[in-house]
Amino acid sequence: MQVFALTALVVYWFAWGYPFIFRAPHHQKRESVTVAPPSQVGLLLEGISIFMAFAFRLPAYAAPGWARVIPALILGAVAAIFAWTAVQHLGKQFRIQAGLYEDHELVRTGPYAIVRHPIYLSLLAILSSTLLILTPWRWALVSLAIFFVGTEIRVHAEDKLLASRFGEEFEAYRQKVPAYLPFVR
């Protein structure tokens, strides 16, 4: 089962990362406004949490059982679906760091109708899938705590930026749609 779980994890990471690497627009020739410092700190914390998921491993003799593998498989699929649909609906608005383009549009379709930040939801899902398969519980909880701090920093930076551009339109969207956890306000 360990080989199956690890193979599934590799496939899910590839499926999750593919749209960001090969489908998202990376080199756009448009003017942009960027709020980098808070967003970069959040990105760093998210990176640390992912590093922890891979660095602090279950012992070789403690392969994950089905109680961990089945939720990991479901979360991996959710991660890939949200990554692909978020990149598709975001289109030319895609950015790694919090920022707006001069002609930025507020996207509210597809996964953006479910959560305002579906890429963060997809990252949480792939991280959780990884933690379930590879990481002891105590380190998984630490990793998740660091991830949530980093993601909250990024969400607040992006929401502030979107509110400054879209005003009442964004506030109405923010009141209606949760940040990155469905059903959690």
JSON list of C-alpha atoms in Angstrom, two decimals, residues 15-169:
[
{"chain": "A", "resi": 15, "resn": "ALA", "atom": "CA", "xyz": [-1.82, 17.13, -11.64]},
{"chain": "A", "resi": 16, "resn": "TRP", "atom": "CA", "xyz": [-1.98, 19.98, -9.12]},
{"chain": "A", "resi": 17, "resn": "GLY", "atom": "CA", "xyz": [1.13, 21.78, -10.38]},
{"chain": "A", "resi": 18, "resn": "TYR", "atom": "CA", "xyz": [0.56, 21.35, -14.11]},
{"chain": "A", "resi": 19, "resn": "PRO", "atom": "CA", "xyz": [-1.88, 24.25, -14.61]},
{"chain": "A", "resi": 20, "resn": "PHE", "atom": "CA", "xyz": [0.36, 26.65, -12.68]},
{"chain": "A", "resi": 21, "resn": "ILE", "atom": "CA", "xyz": [3.44, 25.70, -14.69]},
{"chain": "A", "resi": 22, "resn": "PHE", "atom": "CA", "xyz": [2.03, 25.10, -18.17]},
{"chain": "A", "resi": 23, "resn": "ARG", "atom": "CA", "xyz": [-1.40, 26.79, -18.37]},
{"chain": "A", "resi": 24, "resn": "ALA", "atom": "CA", "xyz": [-1.11, 30.02, -16.37]},
{"chain": "A", "resi": 25, "resn": "PRO", "atom": "CA", "xyz": [0.18, 33.15, -18.10]},
{"chain": "A", "resi": 26, "resn": "HIS", "atom": "CA", "xyz": [3.57, 33.99, -16.60]},
{"chain": "A", "resi": 27, "resn": "HIS", "atom": "CA", "xyz": [5.11, 36.77, -18.66]},
{"chain": "A", "resi": 28, "resn": "GLN", "atom": "CA", "xyz": [2.46, 39.37, -19.21]},
{"chain": "A", "resi": 29, "resn": "LYS", "atom": "CA", "xyz": [3.30, 42.72, -20.76]},
{"chain": "A", "resi": 30, "resn": "ARG", "atom": "CA", "xyz": [0.75, 44.67, -18.74]},
{"chain": "A", "resi": 31, "resn": "GLU", "atom": "CA", "xyz": [1.20, 47.36, -16.12]},
{"chain": "A", "resi": 32, "resn": "SER", "atom": "CA", "xyz": [0.67, 46.08, -12.61]},
{"chain": "A", "resi": 33, "resn": "VAL", "atom": "CA", "xyz": [0.42, 47.26, -9.05]},
{"chain": "A", "resi": 34, "resn": "THR", "atom": "CA", "xyz": [1.93, 44.86, -6.51]},
{"chain": "A", "resi": 35, "resn": "VAL", "atom": "CA", "xyz": [1.72, 44.67, -2.74]},
{"chain": "A", "resi": 36, "resn": "ALA", "atom": "CA", "xyz": [4.61, 42.31, -2.19]},
{"chain": "A", "resi": 37, "resn": "PRO", "atom": "CA", "xyz": [5.94, 42.28, 1.40]},
{"chain": "A", "resi": 38, "resn": "PRO", "atom": "CA", "xyz": [2.97, 40.73, 3.28]},
{"chain": "A", "resi": 39, "resn": "SER", "atom": "CA", "xyz": [2.23, 38.37, 0.42]},
{"chain": "A", "resi": 40, "resn": "GLN", "atom": "CA", "xyz": [5.86, 37.21, 0.29]},
{"chain": "A", "resi": 41, "resn": "VAL", "atom": "CA", "xyz": [5.90, 36.47, 4.03]},
{"chain": "A", "resi": 42, "resn": "GLY", "atom": "CA", "xyz": [2.74, 34.41, 3.63]},
{"chain": "A", "resi": 43, "resn": "LEU", "atom": "CA", "xyz": [4.22, 32.58, 0.65]},
{"chain": "A", "resi": 44, "resn": "LEU", "atom": "CA", "xyz": [7.36, 31.82, 2.67]},
{"chain": "A", "resi": 45, "resn": "LEU", "atom": "CA", "xyz": [5.29, 30.37, 5.54]},
{"chain": "A", "resi": 46, "resn": "GLU", "atom": "CA", "xyz": [3.28, 28.25, 3.12]},
{"chain": "A", "resi": 47, "resn": "GLY", "atom": "CA", "xyz": [6.55, 27.00, 1.62]},
{"chain": "A", "resi": 48, "resn": "ILE", "atom": "CA", "xyz": [7.86, 26.10, 5.07]},
{"chain": "A", "resi": 49, "resn": "SER", "atom": "CA", "xyz": [4.68, 24.13, 5.80]},
{"chain": "A", "resi": 50, "resn": "ILE", "atom": "CA", "xyz": [5.06, 22.17, 2.55]},
{"chain": "A", "resi": 51, "resn": "PHE", "atom": "CA", "xyz": [8.74, 21.53, 3.29]},
{"chain": "A", "resi": 52, "resn": "MET", "atom": "CA", "xyz": [7.76, 20.17, 6.70]},
{"chain": "A", "resi": 53, "resn": "ALA", "atom": "CA", "xyz": [5.27, 17.77, 5.10]},
{"chain": "A", "resi": 54, "resn": "PHE", "atom": "CA", "xyz": [8.10, 16.18, 3.13]},
{"chain": "A", "resi": 55, "resn": "ALA", "atom": "CA", "xyz": [10.92, 16.56, 5.67]},
{"chain": "A", "resi": 56, "resn": "PHE", "atom": "CA", "xyz": [9.27, 15.08, 8.78]},
{"chain": "A", "resi": 57, "resn": "ARG", "atom": "CA", "xyz": [8.33, 11.62, 7.53]},
{"chain": "A", "resi": 58, "resn": "LEU", "atom": "CA", "xyz": [6.60, 8.64, 9.00]},
{"chain": "A", "resi": 59, "resn": "PRO", "atom": "CA", "xyz": [9.10, 5.91, 9.84]},
{"chain": "A", "resi": 60, "resn": "ALA", "atom": "CA", "xyz": [9.55, 3.33, 7.06]},
{"chain": "A", "resi": 61, "resn": "TYR", "atom": "CA", "xyz": [7.81, 0.67, 9.15]},
{"chain": "A", "resi": 62, "resn": "ALA", "atom": "CA", "xyz": [4.74, 2.90, 9.73]},
{"chain": "A", "resi": 63, "resn": "ALA", "atom": "CA", "xyz": [3.13, 2.97, 6.32]},
{"chain": "A", "resi": 64, "resn": "PRO", "atom": "CA", "xyz": [-0.14, 4.93, 6.23]},
{"chain": "A", "resi": 65, "resn": "GLY", "atom": "CA", "xyz": [-3.24, 2.78, 6.50]},
{"chain": "A", "resi": 66, "resn": "TRP", "atom": "CA", "xyz": [-6.42, 3.09, 4.49]},
{"chain": "A", "resi": 67, "resn": "ALA", "atom": "CA", "xyz": [-7.82, 5.50, 7.10]},
{"chain": "A", "resi": 68, "resn": "ARG", "atom": "CA", "xyz": [-5.16, 7.98, 5.96]},
{"chain": "A", "resi": 69, "resn": "VAL", "atom": "CA", "xyz": [-4.85, 6.97, 2.30]},
{"chain": "A", "resi": 70, "resn": "ILE", "atom": "CA", "xyz": [-8.54, 7.25, 1.33]},
{"chain": "A", "resi": 71, "resn": "PRO", "atom": "CA", "xyz": [-8.95, 10.85, 2.59]},
{"chain": "A", "resi": 72, "resn": "ALA", "atom": "CA", "xyz": [-5.57, 11.67, 1.00]},
{"chain": "A", "resi": 73, "resn": "LEU", "atom": "CA", "xyz": [-6.82, 10.39, -2.36]},
{"chain": "A", "resi": 74, "resn": "ILE", "atom": "CA", "xyz": [-10.00, 12.45, -2.10]},
{"chain": "A", "resi": 75, "resn": "LEU", "atom": "CA", "xyz": [-8.09, 15.59, -1.08]},
{"chain": "A", "resi": 76, "resn": "GLY", "atom": "CA", "xyz": [-5.58, 15.08, -3.90]},
{"chain": "A", "resi": 77, "resn": "ALA", "atom": "CA", "xyz": [-8.41, 14.97, -6.44]},
{"chain": "A", "resi": 78, "resn": "VAL", "atom": "CA", "xyz": [-10.03, 18.08, -4.91]},
{"chain": "A", "resi": 79, "resn": "ALA", "atom": "CA", "xyz": [-6.67, 19.87, -5.07]},
{"chain": "A", "resi": 80, "resn": "ALA", "atom": "CA", "xyz": [-6.19, 19.10, -8.76]},
{"chain": "A", "resi": 81, "resn": "ILE", "atom": "CA", "xyz": [-9.75, 20.06, -9.69]},
{"chain": "A", "resi": 82, "resn": "PHE", "atom": "CA", "xyz": [-9.58, 23.40, -7.87]},
{"chain": "A", "resi": 83, "resn": "ALA", "atom": "CA", "xyz": [-6.11, 24.16, -9.29]},
{"chain": "A", "resi": 84, "resn": "TRP", "atom": "CA", "xyz": [-7.18, 23.53, -12.88]},
{"chain": "A", "resi": 85, "resn": "THR", "atom": "CA", "xyz": [-10.48, 25.37, -12.65]},
{"chain": "A", "resi": 86, "resn": "ALA", "atom": "CA", "xyz": [-9.03, 28.31, -10.70]},
{"chain": "A", "resi": 87, "resn": "VAL", "atom": "CA", "xyz": [-6.29, 28.89, -13.28]},
{"chain": "A", "resi": 88, "resn": "GLN", "atom": "CA", "xyz": [-8.83, 28.54, -16.09]},
{"chain": "A", "resi": 89, "resn": "HIS", "atom": "CA", "xyz": [-11.28, 31.05, -14.59]},
{"chain": "A", "resi": 90, "resn": "LEU", "atom": "CA", "xyz": [-8.59, 33.44, -13.39]},
{"chain": "A", "resi": 91, "resn": "GLY", "atom": "CA", "xyz": [-7.04, 33.57, -16.85]},
{"chain": "A", "resi": 92, "resn": "LYS", "atom": "CA", "xyz": [-4.99, 36.70, -17.46]},
{"chain": "A", "resi": 93, "resn": "GLN", "atom": "CA", "xyz": [-5.48, 37.84, -13.84]},
{"chain": "A", "resi": 94, "resn": "PHE", "atom": "CA", "xyz": [-3.14, 35.04, -12.64]},
{"chain": "A", "resi": 95, "resn": "ARG", "atom": "CA", "xyz": [-0.22, 36.18, -10.45]},
{"chain": "A", "resi": 96, "resn": "ILE", "atom": "CA", "xyz": [2.06, 34.52, -7.92]},
{"chain": "A", "resi": 97, "resn": "GLN", "atom": "CA", "xyz": [2.31, 37.59, -5.65]},
{"chain": "A", "resi": 98, "resn": "ALA", "atom": "CA", "xyz": [-0.60, 39.69, -4.51]},
{"chain": "A", "resi": 99, "resn": "GLY", "atom": "CA", "xyz": [-1.15, 42.35, -7.12]},
{"chain": "A", "resi": 100, "resn": "LEU", "atom": "CA", "xyz": [-3.47, 43.86, -9.67]},
{"chain": "A", "resi": 101, "resn": "TYR", "atom": "CA", "xyz": [-3.06, 44.70, -13.31]},
{"chain": "A", "resi": 102, "resn": "GLU", "atom": "CA", "xyz": [-4.24, 48.04, -14.64]},
{"chain": "A", "resi": 103, "resn": "ASP", "atom": "CA", "xyz": [-7.10, 46.24, -16.43]},
{"chain": "A", "resi": 104, "resn": "HIS", "atom": "CA", "xyz": [-7.72, 43.71, -13.63]},
{"chain": "A", "resi": 105, "resn": "GLU", "atom": "CA", "xyz": [-11.18, 42.17, -13.41]},
{"chain": "A", "resi": 106, "resn": "LEU", "atom": "CA", "xyz": [-12.87, 40.70, -10.33]},
{"chain": "A", "resi": 107, "resn": "VAL", "atom": "CA", "xyz": [-13.36, 37.00, -11.09]},
{"chain": "A", "resi": 108, "resn": "ARG", "atom": "CA", "xyz": [-16.42, 35.44, -9.45]},
{"chain": "A", "resi": 109, "resn": "THR", "atom": "CA", "xyz": [-17.12, 32.44, -11.69]},
{"chain": "A", "resi": 110, "resn": "GLY", "atom": "CA", "xyz": [-16.35, 28.74, -11.38]},
{"chain": "A", "resi": 111, "resn": "PRO", "atom": "CA", "xyz": [-14.45, 27.95, -8.17]},
{"chain": "A", "resi": 112, "resn": "TYR", "atom": "CA", "xyz": [-14.43, 31.69, -7.36]},
{"chain": "A", "resi": 113, "resn": "ALA", "atom": "CA", "xyz": [-18.18, 31.36, -6.75]},
{"chain": "A", "resi": 114, "resn": "ILE", "atom": "CA", "xyz": [-17.41, 28.80, -4.01]},
{"chain": "A", "resi": 115, "resn": "VAL", "atom": "CA", "xyz": [-14.42, 30.49, -2.35]},
{"chain": "A", "resi": 116, "resn": "ARG", "atom": "CA", "xyz": [-12.65, 33.78, -3.05]},
{"chain": "A", "resi": 117, "resn": "HIS", "atom": "CA", "xyz": [-9.22, 32.12, -3.07]},
{"chain": "A", "resi": 118, "resn": "PRO", "atom": "CA", "xyz": [-9.60, 28.65, -4.62]},
{"chain": "A", "resi": 119, "resn": "ILE", "atom": "CA", "xyz": [-5.87, 28.35, -5.28]},
{"chain": "A", "resi": 120, "resn": "TYR", "atom": "CA", "xyz": [-5.29, 28.47, -1.52]},
{"chain": "A", "resi": 121, "resn": "LEU", "atom": "CA", "xyz": [-7.98, 25.83, -1.06]},
{"chain": "A", "resi": 122, "resn": "SER", "atom": "CA", "xyz": [-6.23, 23.65, -3.65]},
{"chain": "A", "resi": 123, "resn": "LEU", "atom": "CA", "xyz": [-2.88, 24.18, -1.92]},
{"chain": "A", "resi": 124, "resn": "LEU", "atom": "CA", "xyz": [-4.42, 23.26, 1.44]},
{"chain": "A", "resi": 125, "resn": "ALA", "atom": "CA", "xyz": [-5.92, 20.12, -0.10]},
{"chain": "A", "resi": 126, "resn": "ILE", "atom": "CA", "xyz": [-2.65, 18.95, -1.70]},
{"chain": "A", "resi": 127, "resn": "LEU", "atom": "CA", "xyz": [-0.75, 19.76, 1.49]},
{"chain": "A", "resi": 128, "resn": "SER", "atom": "CA", "xyz": [-3.29, 17.81, 3.57]},
{"chain": "A", "resi": 129, "resn": "SER", "atom": "CA", "xyz": [-3.05, 14.88, 1.16]},
{"chain": "A", "resi": 130, "resn": "THR", "atom": "CA", "xyz": [0.73, 14.92, 1.56]},
{"chain": "A", "resi": 131, "resn": "LEU", "atom": "CA", "xyz": [0.53, 15.18, 5.34]},
{"chain": "A", "resi": 132, "resn": "LEU", "atom": "CA", "xyz": [-1.84, 12.22, 5.53]},
{"chain": "A", "resi": 133, "resn": "ILE", "atom": "CA", "xyz": [0.46, 9.99, 3.51]},
{"chain": "A", "resi": 134, "resn": "LEU", "atom": "CA", "xyz": [3.91, 11.09, 4.70]},
{"chain": "A", "resi": 135, "resn": "THR", "atom": "CA", "xyz": [3.86, 12.95, 7.99]},
{"chain": "A", "resi": 136, "resn": "PRO", "atom": "CA", "xyz": [3.41, 12.02, 11.67]},
{"chain": "A", "resi": 137, "resn": "TRP", "atom": "CA", "xyz": [0.42, 13.74, 13.30]},
{"chain": "A", "resi": 138, "resn": "ARG", "atom": "CA", "xyz": [2.39, 16.08, 15.56]},
{"chain": "A", "resi": 139, "resn": "TRP", "atom": "CA", "xyz": [4.35, 17.49, 12.60]},
{"chain": "A", "resi": 140, "resn": "ALA", "atom": "CA", "xyz": [1.26, 17.53, 10.42]},
{"chain": "A", "resi": 141, "resn": "LEU", "atom": "CA", "xyz": [-0.50, 19.78, 12.93]},
{"chain": "A", "resi": 142, "resn": "VAL", "atom": "CA", "xyz": [2.51, 22.12, 13.13]},
{"chain": "A", "resi": 143, "resn": "SER", "atom": "CA", "xyz": [2.69, 22.24, 9.34]},
{"chain": "A", "resi": 144, "resn": "LEU", "atom": "CA", "xyz": [-1.02, 23.05, 9.06]},
{"chain": "A", "resi": 145, "resn": "ALA", "atom": "CA", "xyz": [-0.75, 25.78, 11.69]},
{"chain": "A", "resi": 146, "resn": "ILE", "atom": "CA", "xyz": [2.11, 27.43, 9.79]},
{"chain": "A", "resi": 147, "resn": "PHE", "atom": "CA", "xyz": [0.19, 27.05, 6.52]},
{"chain": "A", "resi": 148, "resn": "PHE", "atom": "CA", "xyz": [-2.91, 28.74, 7.97]},
{"chain": "A", "resi": 149, "resn": "VAL", "atom": "CA", "xyz": [-0.87, 31.67, 9.31]},
{"chain": "A", "resi": 150, "resn": "GLY", "atom": "CA", "xyz": [0.80, 32.14, 5.91]},
{"chain": "A", "resi": 151, "resn": "THR", "atom": "CA", "xyz": [-2.45, 31.80, 4.01]},
{"chain": "A", "resi": 152, "resn": "GLU", "atom": "CA", "xyz": [-4.26, 34.24, 6.28]},
{"chain": "A", "resi": 153, "resn": "ILE", "atom": "CA", "xyz": [-1.50, 36.79, 5.64]},
{"chain": "A", "resi": 154, "resn": "ARG", "atom": "CA", "xyz": [-1.88, 36.31, 1.89]},
{"chain": "A", "resi": 155, "resn": "VAL", "atom": "CA", "xyz": [-5.69, 36.40, 1.99]},
{"chain": "A", "resi": 156, "resn": "HIS", "atom": "CA", "xyz": [-5.71, 39.66, 3.95]},
{"chain": "A", "resi": 157, "resn": "ALA", "atom": "CA", "xyz": [-3.14, 41.24, 1.62]},
{"chain": "A", "resi": 158, "resn": "GLU", "atom": "CA", "xyz": [-5.08, 40.21, -1.47]},
{"chain": "A", "resi": 159, "resn": "ASP", "atom": "CA", "xyz": [-8.47, 41.15, -0.05]},
{"chain": "A", "resi": 160, "resn": "LYS", "atom": "CA", "xyz": [-7.15, 44.58, 0.91]},
{"chain": "A", "resi": 161, "resn": "LEU", "atom": "CA", "xyz": [-5.82, 45.06, -2.59]},
{"chain": "A", "resi": 162, "resn": "LEU", "atom": "CA", "xyz": [-9.06, 43.91, -4.22]},
{"chain": "A", "resi": 163, "resn": "ALA", "atom": "CA", "xyz": [-11.13, 46.10, -1.90]},
{"chain": "A", "resi": 164, "resn": "SER", "atom": "CA", "xyz": [-9.01, 49.13, -2.84]},
{"chain": "A", "resi": 165, "resn": "ARG", "atom": "CA", "xyz": [-9.74, 48.53, -6.52]},
{"chain": "A", "resi": 166, "resn": "PHE", "atom": "CA", "xyz": [-13.30, 47.19, -6.55]},
{"chain": "A", "resi": 167, "resn": "GLY", "atom": "CA", "xyz": [-14.77, 48.82, -3.42]},
{"chain": "A", "resi": 168, "resn": "GLU", "atom": "CA", "xyz": [-18.41, 47.93, -2.76]},
{"chain": "A", "resi": 169, "resn": "GLU", "atom": "CA", "xyz": [-18.43, 45.31, -5.51]}
]
